[in-house]
PDB file of C-alpha atoms in Angstrom:
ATOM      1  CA  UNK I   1     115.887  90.981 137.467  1.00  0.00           C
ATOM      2  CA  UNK I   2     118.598  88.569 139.032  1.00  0.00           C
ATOM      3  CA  UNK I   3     120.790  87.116 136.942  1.00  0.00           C
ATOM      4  CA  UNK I   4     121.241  84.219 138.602  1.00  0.00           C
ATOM      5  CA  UNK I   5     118.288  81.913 138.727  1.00  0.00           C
ATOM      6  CA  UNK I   6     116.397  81.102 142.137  1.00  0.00           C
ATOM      7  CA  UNK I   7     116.123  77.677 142.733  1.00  0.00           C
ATOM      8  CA  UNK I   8     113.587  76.149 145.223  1.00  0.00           C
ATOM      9  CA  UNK I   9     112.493  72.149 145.938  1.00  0.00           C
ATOM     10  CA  UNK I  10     108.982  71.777 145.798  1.00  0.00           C
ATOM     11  CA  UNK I  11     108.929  71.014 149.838  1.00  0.00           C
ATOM     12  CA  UNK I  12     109.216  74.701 150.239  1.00  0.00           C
ATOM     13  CA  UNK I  13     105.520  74.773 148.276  1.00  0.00           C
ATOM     14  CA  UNK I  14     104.412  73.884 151.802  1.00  0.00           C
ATOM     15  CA  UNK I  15     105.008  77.568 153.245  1.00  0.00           C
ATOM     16  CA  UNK I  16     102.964  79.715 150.603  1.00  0.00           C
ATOM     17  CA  UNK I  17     103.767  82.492 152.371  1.00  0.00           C
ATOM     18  CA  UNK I  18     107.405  82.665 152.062  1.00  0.00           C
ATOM     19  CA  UNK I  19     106.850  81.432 148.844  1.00  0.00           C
ATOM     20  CA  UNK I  20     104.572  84.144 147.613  1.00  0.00           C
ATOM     21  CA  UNK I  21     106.719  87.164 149.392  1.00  0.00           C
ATOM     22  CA  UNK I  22     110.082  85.450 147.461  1.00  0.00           C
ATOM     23  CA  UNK I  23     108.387  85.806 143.988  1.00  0.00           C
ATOM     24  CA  UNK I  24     107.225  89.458 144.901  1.00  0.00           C
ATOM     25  CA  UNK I  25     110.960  90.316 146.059  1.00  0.00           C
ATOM     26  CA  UNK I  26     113.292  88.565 143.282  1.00  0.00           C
ATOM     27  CA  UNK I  27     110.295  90.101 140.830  1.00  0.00           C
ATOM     28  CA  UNK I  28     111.854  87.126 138.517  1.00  0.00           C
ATOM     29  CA  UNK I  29     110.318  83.424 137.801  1.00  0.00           C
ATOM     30  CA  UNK I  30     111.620  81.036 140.893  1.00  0.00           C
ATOM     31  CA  UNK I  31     112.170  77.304 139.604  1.00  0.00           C
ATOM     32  CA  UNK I  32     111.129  74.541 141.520  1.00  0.00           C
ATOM     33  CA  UNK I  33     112.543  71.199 141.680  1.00  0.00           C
ATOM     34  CA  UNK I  34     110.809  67.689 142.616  1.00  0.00           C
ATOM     35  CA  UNK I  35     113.545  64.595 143.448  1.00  0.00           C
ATOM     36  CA  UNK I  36     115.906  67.132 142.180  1.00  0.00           C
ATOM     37  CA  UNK I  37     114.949  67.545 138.391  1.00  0.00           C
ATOM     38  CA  UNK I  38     113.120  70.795 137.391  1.00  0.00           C
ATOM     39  CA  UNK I  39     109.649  70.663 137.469  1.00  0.00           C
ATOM     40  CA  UNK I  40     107.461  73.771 138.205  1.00  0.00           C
ATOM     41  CA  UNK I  41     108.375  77.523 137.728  1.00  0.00           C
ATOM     42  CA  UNK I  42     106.125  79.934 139.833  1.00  0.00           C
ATOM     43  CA  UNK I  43     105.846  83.884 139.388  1.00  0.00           C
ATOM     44  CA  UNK I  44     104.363  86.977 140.995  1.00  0.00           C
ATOM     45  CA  UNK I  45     101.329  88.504 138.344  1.00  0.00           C
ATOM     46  CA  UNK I  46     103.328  91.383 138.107  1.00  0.00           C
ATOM     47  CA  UNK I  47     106.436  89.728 137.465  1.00  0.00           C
ATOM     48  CA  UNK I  48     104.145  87.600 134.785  1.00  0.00           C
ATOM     49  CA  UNK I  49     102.306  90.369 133.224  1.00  0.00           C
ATOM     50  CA  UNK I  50     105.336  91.979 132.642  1.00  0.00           C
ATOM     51  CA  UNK I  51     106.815  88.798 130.777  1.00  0.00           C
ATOM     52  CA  UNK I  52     103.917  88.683 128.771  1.00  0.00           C
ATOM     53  CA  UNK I  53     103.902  92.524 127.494  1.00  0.00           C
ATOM     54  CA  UNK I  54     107.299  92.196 127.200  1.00  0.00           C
ATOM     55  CA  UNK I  55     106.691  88.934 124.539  1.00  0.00           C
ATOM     56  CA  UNK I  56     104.144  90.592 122.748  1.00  0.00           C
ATOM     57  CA  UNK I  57     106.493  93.824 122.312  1.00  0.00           C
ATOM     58  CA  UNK I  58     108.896  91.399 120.987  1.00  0.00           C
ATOM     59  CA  UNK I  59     106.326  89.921 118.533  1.00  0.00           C
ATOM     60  CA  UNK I  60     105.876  93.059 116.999  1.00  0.00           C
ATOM     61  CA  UNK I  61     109.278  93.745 116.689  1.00  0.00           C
ATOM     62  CA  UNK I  62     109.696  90.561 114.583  1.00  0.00           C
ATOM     63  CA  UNK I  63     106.625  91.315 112.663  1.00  0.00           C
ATOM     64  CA  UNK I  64     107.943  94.715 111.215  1.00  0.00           C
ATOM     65  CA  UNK I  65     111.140  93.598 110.776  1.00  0.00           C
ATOM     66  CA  UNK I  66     109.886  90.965 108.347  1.00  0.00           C
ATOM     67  CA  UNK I  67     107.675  93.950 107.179  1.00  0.00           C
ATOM     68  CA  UNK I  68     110.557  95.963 106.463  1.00  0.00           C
ATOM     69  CA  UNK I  69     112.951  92.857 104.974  1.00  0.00           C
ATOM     70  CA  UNK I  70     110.050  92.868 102.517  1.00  0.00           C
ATOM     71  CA  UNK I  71     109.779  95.940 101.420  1.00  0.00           C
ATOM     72  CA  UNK I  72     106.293  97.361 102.536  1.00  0.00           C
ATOM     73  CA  UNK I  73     105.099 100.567 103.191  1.00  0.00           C
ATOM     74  CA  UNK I  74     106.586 102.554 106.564  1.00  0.00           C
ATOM     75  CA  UNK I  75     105.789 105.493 108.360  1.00  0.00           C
ATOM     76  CA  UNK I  76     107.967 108.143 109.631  1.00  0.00           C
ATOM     77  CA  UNK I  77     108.277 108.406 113.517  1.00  0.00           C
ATOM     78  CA  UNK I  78     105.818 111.704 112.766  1.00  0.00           C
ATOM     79  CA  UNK I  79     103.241 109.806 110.571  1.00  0.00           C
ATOM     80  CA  UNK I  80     103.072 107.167 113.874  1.00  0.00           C
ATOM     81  CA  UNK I  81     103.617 109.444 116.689  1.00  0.00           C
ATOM     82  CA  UNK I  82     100.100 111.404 115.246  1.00  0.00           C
ATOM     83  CA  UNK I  83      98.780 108.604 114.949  1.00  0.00           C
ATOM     84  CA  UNK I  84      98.855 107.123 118.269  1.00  0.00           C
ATOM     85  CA  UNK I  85      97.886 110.426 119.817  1.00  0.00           C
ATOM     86  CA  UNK I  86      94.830 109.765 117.421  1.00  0.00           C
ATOM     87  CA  UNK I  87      93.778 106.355 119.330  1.00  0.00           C
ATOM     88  CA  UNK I  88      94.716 107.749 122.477  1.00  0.00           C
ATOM     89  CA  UNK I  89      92.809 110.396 121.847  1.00  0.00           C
ATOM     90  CA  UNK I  90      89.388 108.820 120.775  1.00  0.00           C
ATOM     91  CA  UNK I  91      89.945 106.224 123.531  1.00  0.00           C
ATOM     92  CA  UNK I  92      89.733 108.974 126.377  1.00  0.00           C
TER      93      UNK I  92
END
């Protein structure tokens, strides 16, 4: 992802095309501006989707680390590791 954001004016919203194949290269949000102030930011799905798994990882980071700061039960990476190969398991 670049570190440098990509900055667009809406005018460009005309060609969707260009647009759309932009989003799908940079794989990173591209800001659009109207009368120069920020007002849209536009995204390819996967670039999106990504974003969003990525958040909800995050979420659960923050939710055992508040689980840990207070002391709950844990399981060792083996206790989890089973586990998962449980679900996966049943799921297939």
């Amino acid at each position: 992802m670049s570190t440098v954001p990509t900055i667009r004016p809406i005018t460009e919203l005309k060609n969707t095309t260009n647009i759309s194949k932009l989003c799908h290269e940079i794989k990173a949000p591209v800001f659009i501006t109207k009368n120069g102030y920020s007002d849209l930011v536009i995204m390819s799905i996967d670039t999106y989707e990504r974003n969003m798994a990525l958040l909800e990882i995050y979420s659960k980071l923050d939710e055992a680390e508040e689980q840990f700061k207070l002391d709950l039960p844990t399981k060792s990476h083996k206790e989890m590791t089973s586990s998962l190969q449980g679900r996966i398991s049943a799921e297939l």
